[in-house]
PDB file of C-alpha atoms and ligand atoms in Angstrom:
ATOM      1  CA  MET A 175    -111.870  21.534  96.988  1.00  0.00           C
ATOM      2  CA  ALA A 176    -110.377  19.859 100.059  1.00  0.00           C
ATOM      3  CA  ILE A 177    -110.831  16.208 100.886  1.00  0.00           C
ATOM      4  CA  GLU A 178    -112.897  16.405 104.076  1.00  0.00           C
ATOM      5  CA  ARG A 179    -114.280  13.990 106.623  1.00  0.00           C
ATOM      6  CA  THR A 180    -117.680  14.345 108.244  1.00  0.00           C
ATOM      7  CA  LEU A 181    -119.668  12.367 110.805  1.00  0.00           C
ATOM      8  CA  SER A 182    -122.846  10.594 109.744  1.00  0.00           C
ATOM      9  CA  ILE A 183    -125.251   8.775 112.056  1.00  0.00           C
ATOM     10  CA  ILE A 184    -127.970   6.509 110.676  1.00  0.00           C
ATOM     11  CA  LYS A 185    -130.515   6.880 113.484  1.00  0.00           C
ATOM     12  CA  PRO A 186    -132.584   4.174 115.260  1.00  0.00           C
ATOM     13  CA  ASP A 187    -135.618   4.644 112.988  1.00  0.00           C
ATOM     14  CA  ALA A 188    -133.640   3.941 109.808  1.00  0.00           C
ATOM     15  CA  VAL A 189    -131.682   1.061 111.387  1.00  0.00           C
ATOM     16  CA  ALA A 190    -135.012  -0.486 112.491  1.00  0.00           C
ATOM     17  CA  LYS A 191    -136.377  -0.103 108.936  1.00  0.00           C
ATOM     18  CA  ASN A 192    -133.392  -2.124 107.657  1.00  0.00           C
ATOM     19  CA  VAL A 193    -132.274   0.607 105.253  1.00  0.00           C
ATOM     20  CA  ILE A 194    -128.623   1.052 106.363  1.00  0.00           C
ATOM     21  CA  GLY A 195    -127.451  -0.316 103.020  1.00  0.00           C
ATOM     22  CA  GLN A 196    -129.763   1.883 100.957  1.00  0.00           C
ATOM     23  CA  ILE A 197    -128.551   4.984 102.788  1.00  0.00           C
ATOM     24  CA  VAL A 198    -124.861   4.043 102.540  1.00  0.00           C
ATOM     25  CA  ALA A 199    -125.400   3.418  98.807  1.00  0.00           C
ATOM     26  CA  ARG A 200    -126.505   7.039  98.443  1.00  0.00           C
ATOM     27  CA  PHE A 201    -123.308   8.265 100.088  1.00  0.00           C
ATOM     28  CA  GLU A 202    -121.197   5.994  97.893  1.00  0.00           C
ATOM     29  CA  GLY A 203    -123.194   6.914  94.787  1.00  0.00           C
ATOM     30  CA  ALA A 204    -122.396  10.580  95.425  1.00  0.00           C
ATOM     31  CA  GLY A 205    -118.675   9.832  95.568  1.00  0.00           C
ATOM     32  CA  LEU A 206    -118.228   9.687  99.345  1.00  0.00           C
ATOM     33  CA  LYS A 207    -116.182   6.886 100.902  1.00  0.00           C
ATOM     34  CA  VAL A 208    -116.835   5.193 104.233  1.00  0.00           C
ATOM     35  CA  ALA A 209    -113.597   5.854 106.157  1.00  0.00           C
ATOM     36  CA  ALA A 210    -114.810   4.338 109.469  1.00  0.00           C
ATOM     37  CA  ALA A 211    -118.049   2.713 110.676  1.00  0.00           C
ATOM     38  CA  LYS A 212    -119.620   0.998 113.685  1.00  0.00           C
ATOM     39  CA  LEU A 213    -123.064  -0.189 114.795  1.00  0.00           C
ATOM     40  CA  VAL A 214    -123.595   0.757 118.444  1.00  0.00           C
ATOM     41  CA  HIS A 215    -126.358   1.240 120.994  1.00  0.00           C
ATOM     42  CA  LEU A 216    -125.565   4.613 122.598  1.00  0.00           C
ATOM     43  CA  SER A 217    -125.788   5.056 126.355  1.00  0.00           C
ATOM     44  CA  ARG A 218    -127.841   7.981 127.624  1.00  0.00           C
ATOM     45  CA  ALA A 219    -124.626   9.689 128.782  1.00  0.00           C
ATOM     46  CA  GLU A 220    -123.073   9.367 125.300  1.00  0.00           C
ATOM     47  CA  ALA A 221    -126.188  10.725 123.569  1.00  0.00           C
ATOM     48  CA  GLU A 222    -126.444  13.635 126.024  1.00  0.00           C
ATOM     49  CA  GLN A 223    -122.776  14.486 125.556  1.00  0.00           C
ATOM     50  CA  PHE A 224    -122.918  14.220 121.769  1.00  0.00           C
ATOM     51  CA  TYR A 225    -125.944  16.544 121.589  1.00  0.00           C
ATOM     52  CA  ALA A 226    -124.802  18.810 124.464  1.00  0.00           C
ATOM     53  CA  VAL A 227    -125.090  21.856 122.186  1.00  0.00           C
ATOM     54  CA  HIS A 228    -128.885  21.288 122.247  1.00  0.00           C
ATOM     55  CA  ALA A 229    -129.126  20.722 126.039  1.00  0.00           C
ATOM     56  CA  ALA A 230    -131.196  23.866 126.634  1.00  0.00           C
ATOM     57  CA  ARG A 231    -133.621  23.209 123.755  1.00  0.00           C
ATOM     58  CA  PRO A 232    -137.149  22.002 124.550  1.00  0.00           C
ATOM     59  CA  PHE A 233    -136.696  18.936 122.320  1.00  0.00           C
ATOM     60  CA  PHE A 234    -133.505  17.737 124.079  1.00  0.00           C
ATOM     61  CA  LYS A 235    -135.079  14.990 126.217  1.00  0.00           C
ATOM     62  CA  ASP A 236    -137.106  13.587 123.317  1.00  0.00           C
ATOM     63  CA  LEU A 237    -133.976  13.691 121.127  1.00  0.00           C
ATOM     64  CA  VAL A 238    -131.899  11.761 123.664  1.00  0.00           C
ATOM     65  CA  ASP A 239    -134.745   9.281 124.364  1.00  0.00           C
ATOM     66  CA  PHE A 240    -134.971   8.614 120.647  1.00  0.00           C
ATOM     67  CA  MET A 241    -131.237   8.251 120.074  1.00  0.00           C
ATOM     68  CA  VAL A 242    -130.971   5.581 122.812  1.00  0.00           C
ATOM     69  CA  SER A 243    -134.111   3.725 121.670  1.00  0.00           C
ATOM     70  CA  GLY A 244    -132.148   1.333 119.441  1.00  0.00           C
ATOM     71  CA  PRO A 245    -128.839   0.847 117.671  1.00  0.00           C
ATOM     72  CA  VAL A 246    -127.341   3.504 115.409  1.00  0.00           C
ATOM     73  CA  PHE A 247    -124.853   3.148 112.538  1.00  0.00           C
ATOM     74  CA  ILE A 248    -122.095   5.732 112.867  1.00  0.00           C
ATOM     75  CA  GLN A 249    -119.752   6.507 109.991  1.00  0.00           C
ATOM     76  CA  VAL A 250    -116.996   8.854 108.975  1.00  0.00           C
ATOM     77  CA  LEU A 251    -117.596   9.862 105.357  1.00  0.00           C
ATOM     78  CA  GLU A 252    -114.683  11.101 103.292  1.00  0.00           C
ATOM     79  CA  GLY A 253    -114.497  12.977 100.005  1.00  0.00           C
ATOM     80  CA  GLU A 254    -114.353  16.314  98.259  1.00  0.00           C
ATOM     81  CA  GLY A 255    -116.605  18.746 100.107  1.00  0.00           C
ATOM     82  CA  ALA A 256    -117.909  15.838 102.209  1.00  0.00           C
ATOM     83  CA  ILE A 257    -119.580  18.025 104.851  1.00  0.00           C
ATOM     84  CA  GLN A 258    -121.838  19.925 102.455  1.00  0.00           C
ATOM     85  CA  LYS A 259    -122.315  16.928 100.153  1.00  0.00           C
ATOM     86  CA  ASN A 260    -123.632  14.867 103.073  1.00  0.00           C
ATOM     87  CA  ARG A 261    -125.985  17.677 104.102  1.00  0.00           C
ATOM     88  CA  ASP A 262    -127.307  17.956 100.546  1.00  0.00           C
ATOM     89  CA  LEU A 263    -127.936  14.194 100.449  1.00  0.00           C
ATOM     90  CA  MET A 264    -129.740  14.267 103.835  1.00  0.00           C
ATOM     91  CA  GLY A 265    -132.140  17.135 103.059  1.00  0.00           C
ATOM     92  CA  ALA A 266    -133.777  19.447 105.598  1.00  0.00           C
ATOM     93  CA  THR A 267    -133.909  18.450 109.289  1.00  0.00           C
ATOM     94  CA  ASP A 268    -137.714  18.258 109.139  1.00  0.00           C
ATOM     95  CA  PRO A 269    -138.558  15.546 106.591  1.00  0.00           C
ATOM     96  CA  LYS A 270    -141.748  17.413 105.665  1.00  0.00           C
ATOM     97  CA  LYS A 271    -139.503  20.208 104.372  1.00  0.00           C
ATOM     98  CA  ALA A 272    -136.853  17.966 102.820  1.00  0.00           C
ATOM     99  CA  ALA A 273    -136.494  18.119  99.033  1.00  0.00           C
ATOM    100  CA  PRO A 274    -137.751  15.114  97.030  1.00  0.00           C
ATOM    101  CA  GLY A 275    -135.084  12.468  96.563  1.00  0.00           C
ATOM    102  CA  THR A 276    -133.180  13.323  99.745  1.00  0.00           C
ATOM    103  CA  ILE A 277    -132.593  10.711 102.435  1.00  0.00           C
ATOM    104  CA  ARG A 278    -134.925  12.361 104.925  1.00  0.00           C
ATOM    105  CA  ALA A 279    -137.694  12.820 102.335  1.00  0.00           C
ATOM    106  CA  ASP A 280    -137.462   9.161 101.382  1.00  0.00           C
ATOM    107  CA  PHE A 281    -136.816   7.432 104.733  1.00  0.00           C
ATOM    108  CA  ALA A 282    -137.829   9.740 107.643  1.00  0.00           C
ATOM    109  CA  GLU A 283    -141.155  10.151 109.436  1.00  0.00           C
ATOM    110  CA  SER A 284    -140.759  13.191 111.700  1.00  0.00           C
ATOM    111  CA  ILE A 285    -138.286  15.812 112.911  1.00  0.00           C
ATOM    112  CA  ASP A 286    -137.295  13.474 115.768  1.00  0.00           C
ATOM    113  CA  ALA A 287    -137.219  10.261 113.763  1.00  0.00           C
ATOM    114  CA  ASN A 288    -135.393  11.893 110.865  1.00  0.00           C
ATOM    115  CA  ALA A 289    -133.231   8.940 109.735  1.00  0.00           C
ATOM    116  CA  VAL A 290    -129.811  10.592 109.722  1.00  0.00           C
ATOM    117  CA  HIS A 291    -127.555  13.095 111.445  1.00  0.00           C
ATOM    118  CA  GLY A 292    -124.667  14.854 109.714  1.00  0.00           C
ATOM    119  CA  SER A 293    -122.087  17.370 110.898  1.00  0.00           C
ATOM    120  CA  ASP A 294    -123.105  20.887 109.890  1.00  0.00           C
ATOM    121  CA  ALA A 295    -119.694  22.630 109.557  1.00  0.00           C
ATOM    122  CA  PRO A 296    -115.950  21.900 109.609  1.00  0.00           C
ATOM    123  CA  GLU A 297    -115.702  22.791 113.318  1.00  0.00           C
ATOM    124  CA  THR A 298    -118.526  20.454 114.337  1.00  0.00           C
ATOM    125  CA  ALA A 299    -117.249  17.729 112.001  1.00  0.00           C
ATOM    126  CA  ALA A 300    -113.883  17.791 113.780  1.00  0.00           C
ATOM    127  CA  VAL A 301    -115.512  17.524 117.214  1.00  0.00           C
ATOM    128  CA  GLU A 302    -118.040  14.861 116.152  1.00  0.00           C
ATOM    129  CA  VAL A 303    -115.556  12.672 114.265  1.00  0.00           C
ATOM    130  CA  SER A 304    -113.170  12.591 117.220  1.00  0.00           C
ATOM    131  CA  PHE A 305    -116.057  12.013 119.670  1.00  0.00           C
ATOM    132  CA  PHE A 306    -116.864   8.642 118.115  1.00  0.00           C
ATOM    133  CA  PHE A 307    -113.523   7.849 116.452  1.00  0.00           C
ATOM    134  CA  PRO A 308    -110.812   9.243 118.730  1.00  0.00           C
ATOM    135  CA  GLY A 309    -107.566   9.982 116.956  1.00  0.00           C
ATOM    136  CA  MET A 310    -109.146  10.430 113.507  1.00  0.00           C
ATOM    137  CA  ASN A 311    -108.514  13.781 111.882  1.00  0.00           C
ATOM    138  CA  VAL A 312    -111.200  15.609 109.978  1.00  0.00           C
ATOM    139  CA  TYR A 313    -108.930  16.166 106.989  1.00  0.00           C
ATOM    140  CA  ALA A 314    -108.019  12.998 105.134  1.00  0.00           C
ATOM    141  CA  ARG A 315    -104.682  14.344 103.993  1.00  0.00           C
TER     142      ARG A 315
HETATM  143  P1  CMP B 499    -129.882  16.257 114.065  1.00  0.00           P
HETATM  144  O1  CMP B 499    -129.288  16.687 112.780  1.00  0.00           O
HETATM  145  O2  CMP B 499    -129.499  14.927 114.605  1.00  0.00           O
HETATM  146  O3  CMP B 499    -129.553  17.370 115.186  1.00  0.00           O
HETATM  147  C1  CMP B 499    -130.371  17.562 116.327  1.00  0.00           C
HETATM  148  C2  CMP B 499    -131.679  16.847 116.212  1.00  0.00           C
HETATM  149  O4  CMP B 499    -132.705  17.323 117.060  1.00  0.00           O
HETATM  150  C3  CMP B 499    -132.241  17.009 114.821  1.00  0.00           C
HETATM  151  O5  CMP B 499    -131.462  16.272 113.899  1.00  0.00           O
HETATM  152  C4  CMP B 499    -133.677  16.538 115.023  1.00  0.00           C
HETATM  153  O6  CMP B 499    -133.803  15.128 114.898  1.00  0.00           O
HETATM  154  C5  CMP B 499    -133.959  16.900 116.487  1.00  0.00           C
HETATM  155  N1  CMP B 499    -134.947  17.971 116.615  1.00  0.00           N
HETATM  156  C6  CMP B 499    -136.160  17.852 117.194  1.00  0.00           C
HETATM  157  N2  CMP B 499    -136.824  19.019 117.160  1.00  0.00           N
HETATM  158  C7  CMP B 499    -136.009  19.912 116.529  1.00  0.00           C
HETATM  159  C8  CMP B 499    -136.142  21.297 116.178  1.00  0.00           C
HETATM  160  N3  CMP B 499    -137.237  22.001 116.467  1.00  0.00           N
HETATM  161  N4  CMP B 499    -135.106  21.884 115.527  1.00  0.00           N
HETATM  162  C9  CMP B 499    -133.980  21.195 115.247  1.00  0.00           C
HETATM  163  N5  CMP B 499    -133.811  19.884 115.563  1.00  0.00           N
HETATM  164  C10 CMP B 499    -134.813  19.244 116.188  1.00  0.00           C
END
């Protein structure tokens, strides 16, 4: 399987809970490497642009409000099958539906405050990685 890169965001709820390290440990424990990382407080314009694909959805304003409510920890994760591996570690978008032992089951409270974001496909990973880390390719080699 190819060595891939994917974008991960540890959202304001998980940063506020002081569990960045516990979440990163899960990525590392599953064999993913942190290839880039930064702690930032997104502007409204950045959050709106990042989630532009959801602009017409009824939850868009709440999503943007939440994502600018505090700092986020943004990473590029690298490894074999990184995109799917990260999604498996995160669990379902709605923490109530997330499988036991997943990040969202263990750390998230609601579908808005759901602890983490991860790219959902190679195409979105490429766009999302370069959005926050311009010049980085989605394939490690
Ligand atoms: P994320 O993976 O960051 O992608 C978009 C986010 O919108 C999602 O996680 C949720 O936090 C949020 N969201 C709120 N309501 C919904 C919904 N009904 N369906 C999908 N995502 C939602």
